Each structure stands twice: as C-alpha cells, then as structure tokens.
Coordinates of C-alpha atoms in Angstrom, one line a residue:
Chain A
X272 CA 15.9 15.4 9.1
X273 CA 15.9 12.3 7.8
X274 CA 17.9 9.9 6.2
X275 CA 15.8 6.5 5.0
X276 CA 15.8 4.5 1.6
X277 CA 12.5 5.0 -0.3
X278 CA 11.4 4.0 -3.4
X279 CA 10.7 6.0 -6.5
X280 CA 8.2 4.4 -8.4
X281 CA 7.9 7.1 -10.9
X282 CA 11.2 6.1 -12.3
X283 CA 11.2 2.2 -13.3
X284 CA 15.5 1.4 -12.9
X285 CA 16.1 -2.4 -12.9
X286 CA 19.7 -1.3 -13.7
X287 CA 20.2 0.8 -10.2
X288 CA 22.2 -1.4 -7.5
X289 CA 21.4 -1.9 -3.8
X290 CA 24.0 1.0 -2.5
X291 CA 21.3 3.8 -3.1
X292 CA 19.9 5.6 -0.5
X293 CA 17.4 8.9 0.0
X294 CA 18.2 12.0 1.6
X295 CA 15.1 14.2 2.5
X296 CA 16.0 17.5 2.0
X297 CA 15.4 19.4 5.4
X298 CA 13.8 22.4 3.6
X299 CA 10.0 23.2 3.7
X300 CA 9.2 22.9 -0.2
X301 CA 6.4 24.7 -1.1
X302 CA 3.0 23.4 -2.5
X303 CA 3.6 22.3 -6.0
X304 CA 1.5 24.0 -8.7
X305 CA -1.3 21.8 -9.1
X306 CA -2.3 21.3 -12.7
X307 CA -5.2 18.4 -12.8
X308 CA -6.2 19.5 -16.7
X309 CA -2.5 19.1 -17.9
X310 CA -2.5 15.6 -19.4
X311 CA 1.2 14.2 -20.0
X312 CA 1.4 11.7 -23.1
X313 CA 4.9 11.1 -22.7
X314 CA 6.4 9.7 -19.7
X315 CA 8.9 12.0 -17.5
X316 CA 12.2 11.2 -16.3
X317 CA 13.0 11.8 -13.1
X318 CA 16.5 13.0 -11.9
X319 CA 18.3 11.3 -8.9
X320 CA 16.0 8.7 -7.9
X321 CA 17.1 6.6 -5.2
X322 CA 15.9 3.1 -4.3
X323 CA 15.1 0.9 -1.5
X324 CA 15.6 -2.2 -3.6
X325 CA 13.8 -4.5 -1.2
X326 CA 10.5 -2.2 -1.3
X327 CA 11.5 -1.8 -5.1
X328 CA 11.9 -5.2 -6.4
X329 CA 8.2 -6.0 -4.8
X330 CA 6.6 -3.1 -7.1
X331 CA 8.6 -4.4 -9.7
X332 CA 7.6 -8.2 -9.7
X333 CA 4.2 -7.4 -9.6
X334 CA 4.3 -5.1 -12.6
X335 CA 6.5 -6.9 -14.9
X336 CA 4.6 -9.9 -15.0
X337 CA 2.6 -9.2 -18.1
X338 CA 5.6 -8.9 -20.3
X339 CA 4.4 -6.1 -22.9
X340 CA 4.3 -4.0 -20.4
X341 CA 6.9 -1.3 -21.0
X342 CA 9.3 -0.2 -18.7
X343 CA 10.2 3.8 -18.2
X344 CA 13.0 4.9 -18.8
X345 CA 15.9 5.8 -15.8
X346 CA 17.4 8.9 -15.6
X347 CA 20.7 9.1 -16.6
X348 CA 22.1 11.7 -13.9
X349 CA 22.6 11.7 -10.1
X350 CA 22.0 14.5 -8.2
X351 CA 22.8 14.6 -4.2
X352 CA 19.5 15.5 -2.7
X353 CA 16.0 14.2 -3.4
X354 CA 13.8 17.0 -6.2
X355 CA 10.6 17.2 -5.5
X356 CA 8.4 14.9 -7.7
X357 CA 6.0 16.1 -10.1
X358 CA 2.3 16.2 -9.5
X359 CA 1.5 13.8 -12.1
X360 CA 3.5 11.1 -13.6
X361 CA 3.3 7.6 -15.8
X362 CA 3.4 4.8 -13.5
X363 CA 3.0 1.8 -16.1
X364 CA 2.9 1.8 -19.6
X365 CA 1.3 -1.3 -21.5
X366 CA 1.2 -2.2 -25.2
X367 CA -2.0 -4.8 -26.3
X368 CA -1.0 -7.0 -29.1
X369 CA -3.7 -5.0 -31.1
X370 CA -2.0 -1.7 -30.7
X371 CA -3.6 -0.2 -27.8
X372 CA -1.6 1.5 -25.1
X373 CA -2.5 2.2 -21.5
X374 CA -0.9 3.9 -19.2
X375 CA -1.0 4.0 -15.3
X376 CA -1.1 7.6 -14.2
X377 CA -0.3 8.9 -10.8
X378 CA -1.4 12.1 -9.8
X379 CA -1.1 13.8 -6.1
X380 CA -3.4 17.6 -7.7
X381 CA -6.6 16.3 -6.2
X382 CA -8.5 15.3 -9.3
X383 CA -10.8 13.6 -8.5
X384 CA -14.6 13.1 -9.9
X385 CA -16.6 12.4 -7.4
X386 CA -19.4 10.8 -9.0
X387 CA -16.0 8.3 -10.4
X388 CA -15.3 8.1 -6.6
X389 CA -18.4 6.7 -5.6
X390 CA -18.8 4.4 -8.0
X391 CA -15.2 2.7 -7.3
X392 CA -16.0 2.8 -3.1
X393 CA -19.2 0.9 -4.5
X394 CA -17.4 -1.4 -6.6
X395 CA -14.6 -2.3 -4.0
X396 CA -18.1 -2.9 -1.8
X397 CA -17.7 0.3 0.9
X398 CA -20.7 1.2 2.2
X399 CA -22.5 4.4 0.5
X400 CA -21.6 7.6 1.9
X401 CA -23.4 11.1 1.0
X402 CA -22.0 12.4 -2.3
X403 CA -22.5 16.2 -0.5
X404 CA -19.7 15.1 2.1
X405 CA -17.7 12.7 0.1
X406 CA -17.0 16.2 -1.8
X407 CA -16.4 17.8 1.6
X408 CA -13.6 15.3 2.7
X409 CA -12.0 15.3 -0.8
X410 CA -12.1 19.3 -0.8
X411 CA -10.5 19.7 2.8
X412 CA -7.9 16.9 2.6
X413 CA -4.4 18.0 2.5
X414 CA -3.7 15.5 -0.5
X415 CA -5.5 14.1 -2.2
X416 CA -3.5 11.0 -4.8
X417 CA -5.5 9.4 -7.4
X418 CA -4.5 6.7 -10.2
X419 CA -6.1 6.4 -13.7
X420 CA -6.2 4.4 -16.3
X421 CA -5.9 5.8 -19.7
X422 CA -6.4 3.9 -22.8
X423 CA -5.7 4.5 -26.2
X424 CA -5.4 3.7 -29.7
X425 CA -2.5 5.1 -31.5
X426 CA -3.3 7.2 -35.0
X427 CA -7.3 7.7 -33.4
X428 CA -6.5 10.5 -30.7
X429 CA -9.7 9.2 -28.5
X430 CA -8.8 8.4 -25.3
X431 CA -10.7 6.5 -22.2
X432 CA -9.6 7.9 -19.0
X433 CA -11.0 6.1 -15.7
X434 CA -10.4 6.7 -12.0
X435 CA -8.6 3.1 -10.9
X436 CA -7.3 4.1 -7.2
X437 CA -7.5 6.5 -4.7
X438 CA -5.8 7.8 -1.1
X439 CA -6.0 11.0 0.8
X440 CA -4.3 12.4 3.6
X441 CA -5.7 15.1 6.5
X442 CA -2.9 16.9 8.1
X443 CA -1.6 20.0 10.6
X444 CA 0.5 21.0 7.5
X445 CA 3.6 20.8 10.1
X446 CA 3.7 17.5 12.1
X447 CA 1.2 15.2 11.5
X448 CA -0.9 13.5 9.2
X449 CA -3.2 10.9 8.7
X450 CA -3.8 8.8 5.7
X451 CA -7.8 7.7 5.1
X452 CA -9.7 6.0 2.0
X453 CA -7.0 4.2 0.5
X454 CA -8.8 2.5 -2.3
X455 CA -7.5 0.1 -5.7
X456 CA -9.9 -1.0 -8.4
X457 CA -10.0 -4.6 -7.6
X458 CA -9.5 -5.3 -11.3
X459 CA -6.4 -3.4 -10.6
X460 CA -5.2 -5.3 -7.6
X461 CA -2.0 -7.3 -7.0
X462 CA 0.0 -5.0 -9.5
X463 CA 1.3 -2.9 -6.6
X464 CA 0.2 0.0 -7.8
X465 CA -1.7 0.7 -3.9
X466 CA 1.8 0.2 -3.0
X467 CA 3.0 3.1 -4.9
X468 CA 0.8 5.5 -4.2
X469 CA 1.1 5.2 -0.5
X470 CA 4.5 5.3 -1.0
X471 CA 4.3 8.5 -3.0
X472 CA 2.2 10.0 -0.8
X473 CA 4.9 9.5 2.0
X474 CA 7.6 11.1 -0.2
X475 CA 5.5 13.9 -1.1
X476 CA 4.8 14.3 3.1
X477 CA 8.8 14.0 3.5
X478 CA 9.3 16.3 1.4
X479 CA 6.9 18.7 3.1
X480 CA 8.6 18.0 6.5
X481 CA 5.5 16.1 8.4
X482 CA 7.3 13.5 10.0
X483 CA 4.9 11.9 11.7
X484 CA 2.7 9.9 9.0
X485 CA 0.0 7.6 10.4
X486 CA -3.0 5.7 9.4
X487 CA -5.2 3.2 10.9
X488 CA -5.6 -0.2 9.3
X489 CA -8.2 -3.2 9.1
X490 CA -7.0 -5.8 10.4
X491 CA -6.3 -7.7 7.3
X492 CA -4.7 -5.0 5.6
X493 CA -1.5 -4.6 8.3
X494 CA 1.1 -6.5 6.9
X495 CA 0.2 -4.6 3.6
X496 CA 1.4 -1.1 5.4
X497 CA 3.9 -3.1 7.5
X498 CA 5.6 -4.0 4.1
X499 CA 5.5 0.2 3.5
X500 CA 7.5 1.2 6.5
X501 CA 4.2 1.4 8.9
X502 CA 4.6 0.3 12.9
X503 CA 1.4 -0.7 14.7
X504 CA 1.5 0.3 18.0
X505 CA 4.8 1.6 18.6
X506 CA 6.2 2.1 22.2
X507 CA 2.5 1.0 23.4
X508 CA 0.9 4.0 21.7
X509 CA -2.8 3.1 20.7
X510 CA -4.8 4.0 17.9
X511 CA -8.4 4.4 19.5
X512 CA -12.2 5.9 18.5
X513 CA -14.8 7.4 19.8
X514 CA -17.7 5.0 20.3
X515 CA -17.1 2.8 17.0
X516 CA -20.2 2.0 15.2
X517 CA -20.0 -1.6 13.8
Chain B
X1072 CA -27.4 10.1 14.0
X1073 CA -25.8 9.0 17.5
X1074 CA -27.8 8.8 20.9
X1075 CA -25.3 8.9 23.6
X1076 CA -24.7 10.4 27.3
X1077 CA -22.3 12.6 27.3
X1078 CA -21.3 15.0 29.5
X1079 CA -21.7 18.8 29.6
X1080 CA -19.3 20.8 31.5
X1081 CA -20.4 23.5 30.7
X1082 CA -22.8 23.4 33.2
X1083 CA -22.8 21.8 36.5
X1084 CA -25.8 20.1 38.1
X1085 CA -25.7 18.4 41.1
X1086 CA -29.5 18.2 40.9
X1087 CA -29.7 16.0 38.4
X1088 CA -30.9 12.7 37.9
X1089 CA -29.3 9.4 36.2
X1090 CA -32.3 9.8 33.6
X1091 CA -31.2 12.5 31.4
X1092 CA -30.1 11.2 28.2
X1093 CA -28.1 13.2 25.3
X1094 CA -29.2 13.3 21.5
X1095 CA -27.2 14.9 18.8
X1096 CA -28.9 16.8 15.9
X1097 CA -28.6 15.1 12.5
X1098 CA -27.9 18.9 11.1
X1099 CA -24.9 19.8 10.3
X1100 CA -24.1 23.0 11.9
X1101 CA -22.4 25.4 10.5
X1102 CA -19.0 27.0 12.4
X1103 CA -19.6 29.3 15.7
X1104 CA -18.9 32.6 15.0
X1105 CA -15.2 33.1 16.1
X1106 CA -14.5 35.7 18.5
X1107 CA -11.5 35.2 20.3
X1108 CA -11.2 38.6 21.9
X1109 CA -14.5 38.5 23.8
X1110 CA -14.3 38.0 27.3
X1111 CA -17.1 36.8 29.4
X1112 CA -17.3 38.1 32.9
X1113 CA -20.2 35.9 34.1
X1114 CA -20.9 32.4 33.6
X1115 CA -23.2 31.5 30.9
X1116 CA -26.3 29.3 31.1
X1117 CA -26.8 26.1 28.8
X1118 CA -30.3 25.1 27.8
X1119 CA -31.2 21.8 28.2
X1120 CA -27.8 20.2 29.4
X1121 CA -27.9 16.5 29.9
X1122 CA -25.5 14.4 31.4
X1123 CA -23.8 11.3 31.4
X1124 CA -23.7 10.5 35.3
X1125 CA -20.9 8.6 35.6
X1126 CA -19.2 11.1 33.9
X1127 CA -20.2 13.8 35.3
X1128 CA -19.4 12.7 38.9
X1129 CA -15.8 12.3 37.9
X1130 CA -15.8 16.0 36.9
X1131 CA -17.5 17.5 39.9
X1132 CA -16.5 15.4 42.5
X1133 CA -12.5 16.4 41.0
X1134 CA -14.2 20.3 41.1
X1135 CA -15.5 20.2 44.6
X1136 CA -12.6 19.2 46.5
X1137 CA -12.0 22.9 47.3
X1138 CA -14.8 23.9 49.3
X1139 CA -14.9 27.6 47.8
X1140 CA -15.5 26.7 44.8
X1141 CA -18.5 28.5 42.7
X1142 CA -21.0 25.5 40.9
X1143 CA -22.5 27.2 38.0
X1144 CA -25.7 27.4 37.8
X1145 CA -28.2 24.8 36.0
X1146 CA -30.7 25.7 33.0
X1147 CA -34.5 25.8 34.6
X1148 CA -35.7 24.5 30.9
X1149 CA -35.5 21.6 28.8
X1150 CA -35.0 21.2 25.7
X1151 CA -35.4 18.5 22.9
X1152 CA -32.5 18.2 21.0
X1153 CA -29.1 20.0 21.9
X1154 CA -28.0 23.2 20.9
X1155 CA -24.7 24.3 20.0
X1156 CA -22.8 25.1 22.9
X1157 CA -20.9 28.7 22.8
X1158 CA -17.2 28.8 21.8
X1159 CA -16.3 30.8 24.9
X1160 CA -17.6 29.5 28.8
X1161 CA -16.4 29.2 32.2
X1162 CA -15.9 25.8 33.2
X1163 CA -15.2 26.6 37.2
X1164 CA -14.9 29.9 39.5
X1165 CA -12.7 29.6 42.8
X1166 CA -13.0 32.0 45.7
X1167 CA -10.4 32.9 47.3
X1168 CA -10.2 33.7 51.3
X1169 CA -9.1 37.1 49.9
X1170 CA -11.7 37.7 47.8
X1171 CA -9.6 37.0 45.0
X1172 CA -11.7 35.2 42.0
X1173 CA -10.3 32.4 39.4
X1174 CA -12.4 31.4 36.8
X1175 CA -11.0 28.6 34.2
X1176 CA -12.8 29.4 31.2
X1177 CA -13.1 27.1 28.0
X1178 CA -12.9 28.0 24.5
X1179 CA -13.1 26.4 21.1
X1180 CA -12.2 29.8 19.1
X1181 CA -8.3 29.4 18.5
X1182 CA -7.2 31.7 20.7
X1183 CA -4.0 30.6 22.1
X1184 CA -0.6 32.5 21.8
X1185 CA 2.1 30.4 20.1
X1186 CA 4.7 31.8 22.9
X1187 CA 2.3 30.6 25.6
X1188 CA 1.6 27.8 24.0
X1189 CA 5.7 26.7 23.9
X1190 CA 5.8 27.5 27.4
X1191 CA 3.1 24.8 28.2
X1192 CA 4.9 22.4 26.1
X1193 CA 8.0 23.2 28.4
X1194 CA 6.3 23.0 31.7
X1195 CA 4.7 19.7 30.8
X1196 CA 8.1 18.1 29.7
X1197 CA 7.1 18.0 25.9
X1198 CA 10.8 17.8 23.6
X1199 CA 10.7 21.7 21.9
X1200 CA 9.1 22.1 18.2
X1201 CA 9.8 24.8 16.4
X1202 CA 7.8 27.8 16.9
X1203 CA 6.8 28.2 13.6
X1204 CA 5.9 24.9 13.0
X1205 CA 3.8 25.4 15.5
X1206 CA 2.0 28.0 14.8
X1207 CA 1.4 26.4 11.8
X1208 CA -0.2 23.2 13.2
X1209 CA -2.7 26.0 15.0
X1210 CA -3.3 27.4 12.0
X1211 CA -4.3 25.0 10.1
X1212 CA -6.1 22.6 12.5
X1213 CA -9.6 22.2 12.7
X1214 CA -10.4 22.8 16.3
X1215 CA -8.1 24.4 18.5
X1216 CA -9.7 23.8 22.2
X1217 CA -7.8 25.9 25.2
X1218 CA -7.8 26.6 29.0
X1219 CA -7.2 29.8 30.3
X1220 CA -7.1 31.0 33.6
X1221 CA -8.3 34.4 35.0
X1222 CA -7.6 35.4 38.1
X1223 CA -8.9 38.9 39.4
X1224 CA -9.4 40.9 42.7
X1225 CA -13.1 43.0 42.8
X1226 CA -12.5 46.3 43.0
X1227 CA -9.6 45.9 41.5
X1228 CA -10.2 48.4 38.4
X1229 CA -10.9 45.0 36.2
X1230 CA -7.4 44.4 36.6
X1231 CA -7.0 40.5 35.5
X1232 CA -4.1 38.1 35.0
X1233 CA -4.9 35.9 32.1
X1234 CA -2.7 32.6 31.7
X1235 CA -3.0 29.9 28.9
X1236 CA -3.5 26.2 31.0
X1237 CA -4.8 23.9 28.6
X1238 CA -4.9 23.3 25.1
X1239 CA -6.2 20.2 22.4
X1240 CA -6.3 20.7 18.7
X1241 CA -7.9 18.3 16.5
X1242 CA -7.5 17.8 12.6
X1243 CA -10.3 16.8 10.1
X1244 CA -11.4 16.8 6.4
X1245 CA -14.6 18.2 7.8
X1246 CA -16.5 15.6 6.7
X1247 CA -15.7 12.0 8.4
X1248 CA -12.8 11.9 10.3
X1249 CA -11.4 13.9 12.7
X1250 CA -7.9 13.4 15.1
X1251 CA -6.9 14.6 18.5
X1252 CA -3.5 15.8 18.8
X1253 CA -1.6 17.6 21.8
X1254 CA -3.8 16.9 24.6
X1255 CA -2.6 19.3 27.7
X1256 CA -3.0 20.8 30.7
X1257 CA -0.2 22.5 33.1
X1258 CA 0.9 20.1 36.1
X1259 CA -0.8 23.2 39.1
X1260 CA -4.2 22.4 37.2
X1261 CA -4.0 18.8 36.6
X1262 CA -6.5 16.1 38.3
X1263 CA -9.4 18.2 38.4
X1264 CA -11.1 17.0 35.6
X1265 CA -10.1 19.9 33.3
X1266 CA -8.1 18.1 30.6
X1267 CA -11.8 15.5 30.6
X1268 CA -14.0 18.2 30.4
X1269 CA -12.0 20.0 27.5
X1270 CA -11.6 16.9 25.0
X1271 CA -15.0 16.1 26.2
X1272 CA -16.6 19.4 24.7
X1273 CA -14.0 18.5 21.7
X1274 CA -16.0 15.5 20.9
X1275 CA -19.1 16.8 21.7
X1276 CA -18.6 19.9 19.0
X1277 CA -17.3 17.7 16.3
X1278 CA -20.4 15.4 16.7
X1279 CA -22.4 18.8 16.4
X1280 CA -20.8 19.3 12.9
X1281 CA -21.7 15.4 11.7
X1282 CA -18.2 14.4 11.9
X1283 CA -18.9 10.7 13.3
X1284 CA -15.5 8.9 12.9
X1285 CA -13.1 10.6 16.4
X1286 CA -9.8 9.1 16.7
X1287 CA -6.5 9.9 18.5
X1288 CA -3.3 8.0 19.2
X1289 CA -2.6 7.5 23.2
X1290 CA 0.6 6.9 24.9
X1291 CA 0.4 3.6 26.6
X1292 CA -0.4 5.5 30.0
X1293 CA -3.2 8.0 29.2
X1294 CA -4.9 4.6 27.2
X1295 CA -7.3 4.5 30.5
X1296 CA -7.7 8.2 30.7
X1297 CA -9.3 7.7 26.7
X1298 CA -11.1 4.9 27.5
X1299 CA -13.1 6.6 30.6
X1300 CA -14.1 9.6 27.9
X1301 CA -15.4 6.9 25.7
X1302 CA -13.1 6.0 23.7
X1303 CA -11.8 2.3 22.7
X1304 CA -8.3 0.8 21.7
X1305 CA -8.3 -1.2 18.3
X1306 CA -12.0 -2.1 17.5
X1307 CA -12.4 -4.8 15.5
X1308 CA -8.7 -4.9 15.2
X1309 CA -7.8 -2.0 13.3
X1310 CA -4.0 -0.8 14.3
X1311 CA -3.2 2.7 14.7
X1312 CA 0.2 2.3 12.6
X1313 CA 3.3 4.8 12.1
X1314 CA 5.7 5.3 9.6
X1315 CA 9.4 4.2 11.0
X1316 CA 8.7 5.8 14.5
X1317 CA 11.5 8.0 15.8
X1318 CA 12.0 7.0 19.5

C-alpha cells in the first residue's frame, strides 16, 4: 500500500540514522485487544521501529529539554515490516530531583473518564458540551487516544494518574476517517506530545488500511498538522459545513 | 436548536407560499425502525412539510421538465414542529405514453447491494475499491441514503424492475459530527435534482438526531453544487486537510 517514513514515538532512538524508512504492511490487522485496566510500570521495547528523522528530531527537541528526563530504551533488532504497536505505551519518563517519577503514557483502548474529559475541554477554554453526548461521541468513535500523566514516588506504591491529552477519530472502518477533539493540557504543551499522538493515531489507521486520514483544522492550528504530513486543500478539494454556527 | 428552511422532497407543493419556515426538534430521536425489504406502492403523505423556496424550485422546476410526470400530493394539515420523515418514500412517479410507471423512491434504511453498488461506481467513472472494503464502509456508516428506481407496467402481475441510482453514506460519532462521503447518482438520472434532494433529506435526518456539526470534503467542481444545499467552504478559516494525498 504504502511506503512513507513515519515516526515511532513509542521507541525514543537518538542512535538510529536517517536511512530508515516504514513499510505498512498491506494486511488488514485486526482490532487489538483493548486492555484500559492493564497499567504497564515498565516501559516496552518496540521491535523494528523506523524513523522519519525530520518529524523525529522535532519530538525529540521538545522532550529532551528538561534533562532528567529519561530516555527509553531502542530495540535492539530489525525486523522487515512494521508490528502493530501496542495499545498502551510509555511515552516519557521523568525523574524529580526528590525521587519522583512520571511517566507519559499513551494509550489508543478508549479510556477515557468523561467527567476527566470535561474538565480538560474546560481548562483548554472549549465551550461546555452535554456530558450525556460527550459519552456518546467517545463511545461511537472508532479510536479513541488519550495521554496521562502518572506520578509517583518510588518505595510508596501510591500513584496519581490524570488525563493530560486527548484525540479521537470517526471512521467507515475501510477508507476514511476523520480526526476530531484533538486536545493537550496546556500545562503540557510545547513537549510534542500532541504531535505524537496524532502521529500514533495515523500509524494505528495505516496499519488498519484507511488510507484516507483527514481532519479539519482552526486556522491557527494548520502548520501544526502541515508539520504531521496533513495537505489543506489538495487538488482544490474543500473541506465545508452545513450552516456553521459561530 | 437550529431554525432553518430547508427543503422537503419528500413532498411536492407547488401551492405553497415563500412563508413557511422549518424548525427542528431539540429531541433527539431515536433511530427509524429499519426495514429495508418493505416496498411502498403508493406515495406517502408528510405532515406539515415546509419548504425552503428557493430550494425547492430548483427541485421541481428540474422534476417538471417531463410533462408526465406525477406531483405528489401535499399534506392538508400543519403542524408545529417537524416530524420524523419515514426511511422509505417516493421522491417522483413518471408516466409513461405506455402506461408504463417509474417511481424513484428514497430511502435512508441501508438497503443497497454491494454488487449494484460497484456497478454505480463503474458507470459514474469512480477508480474500483474492493468489494469488500466496501461493503464494509456500508456497514459500518452511519447513514446509508440510496435511489432506486422502479419501473412497472399495470396489469402487469406486479412485475417490477428495481435498479439501484443513487447512493450517499455519511459517518458520525452519533453525537457531534457527522461526514458525507460518496455522493452519487447514475449519469441517465442526473440534473433532475435527485442527487439535491437525497443529501438534502441526509442533512435534514441527521439534524433530527441532534447531530449539529455536517461536514464533507468537495472536489473543486461540485464546491457550488454544496454551497446551493447550504453548505460553506472554510468558515472562519478552518482547512479541510489530508494526510499525503495520493493523486
């Protein structure tokens, strides 16, 4: 299908050169088993991950700029065609000075809290929506990603888990889909971790064989998907709506 | 929620005036019962139909150009607020010299055969999908609008020839948003308002179910065809985008 350089941000590999590249595998790959309760302390290596460095070195810059942060771990084998990712995966890793870890988690199973949803559209200032159909979208969206932030201190065993990010994605299951509600805590901003979850929702959809991912963006927000891979308005296609309520 | 004129198809009224306005229940109505199979002989009425004139001339003035054609008949009531319009209704019925009857029926139930539906794609000069990829974007798509048409002789001993002519298909999260994909209607049936009157009873069911936010992509040429059904290219700026468009 097709043959395009993507980057894994589950698998942190400043070591990994520019000659990489990502083959999607032309197979439909079934739904993964979705597992939100399984919490994964450790981080996962993932096997064969190929880069776009360009797209790779942005994530990168952005997240190594506090410099406790702690880097996963490469995989240390190649494998010709592209596995499908796990549902849920460590992102980031950060060590405070007073011991406390917190890790960045990505997960694509959908769980989300919708009361934690509505709080994070209110604090990135969206305008209220009814919790009744906020459920609704979340429950008939083909994925659903989400990013948390868990924090810990080692030896106490407590955790604090929060929702920090958000994205979901409607879909035919076989050609299209759209992406809608992409949403970062903005005290998590400027890390690139919005960056990464788009971008893993886009491998996931690869991987599923919907070619034809699309979105529609705010105005200031274009150069941000431009940066993903996104094309406004290609071959004088236009994005349009019904009778938009400003 | 919204007060707009919008059309209704579904029943034609030359009779009426520019007044008549359109208001959408704030309820959200739970799905038609589905029945693909049933075939309905006659035309049905609509209650309370209310039109968007400007509109609505486009339709029947596209209808009317064949002088045998059948106008179904308007609703002698009003009503306040609209109710939900069946999943199954005849848009048009054509007399033939003959006596052979056409009638172009409209449904919202799914109902379209995935080999018929390839064949479309074909006769319109769409690039071939795979069939079961496309039976899975039926499946699994909120709102599958179609076009049949049924041509039969009275007397005949019912027998009927029954051919799919238009389809659109929306997706949604059943909540917000919904998209139009695969607007189409075979070449012998374009220009009489059919494809219109189709997305038209699209939007007009998805409004019915609370879902406010109705988007589609357009190819640069159908832009104006969108824009007459109420639709508008980037508001406020927002881009439809693509990821790395195949050409």
């Amino acid at each position: 299908m097709l043959t395009h350089n993507v980057a894994a941000p589950s698998s942190l590999c400043p070591i990994l050169s520019n000659d990489w590249h990502f083959h999607v595998s032309d197979q439909l790959i079934s739904p993964h088993n979705l597992n939100p309760n399984l919490f994964w302390r450790a981080s996962r290596k993932i096997k064969g991950c190929r880069l776009k460095s360009s797209f790779w070195e942005s994530i990168r810059s952005g997240i190594l700029k506090n410099n406790t942060t702690q880097i996963v771990e490469p995989p240390s084998t190649l494998e010709e065609e592209e596995e499908p990712l796990p549902d849920e995966f460590v992102l980031v890793e950060k060590s405070q000075l007073d011991g406390e870890v917190e890790q960045i988690i990505f997960s694509s199973g959908g769980d989300v809290d919708v009361y934690e949803l509505q709080a994070l559209c209110d604090k990135v200032g969206w305008p209220r929506r009814p919790l009744s159909k906020l459920a609704a979208a979340l429950k008939n969206s083909y994925m659903v990603a989400a990013l948390h932030s868990v924090k810990k201190l080692p030896g106490s065993g407590n955790e604090q888990k929060r929702l920090i990010g958000m994205a979901r994605a409607t879909s035919d299951h076989a050609f299209n889909a759209t992406i809608w509600d992409v949403l970062v805590d903005p005290s998590y901003q400027g890390q690139g971790l919005g960056k990464a979850m788009v971008e893993k929702m886009i491998r996931t959809l690869l991987q599923r064989d919907i070619g034809n991912i699309t979105l529609f963006a705010d105005s200031q927000v274009v150069e941000f998907y431009r940066n993903l891979g996104f094309e406004p308005d290609p071959e004088g296609i236009k994005g349009m709506f019904w009778y938009p309520r400003y």
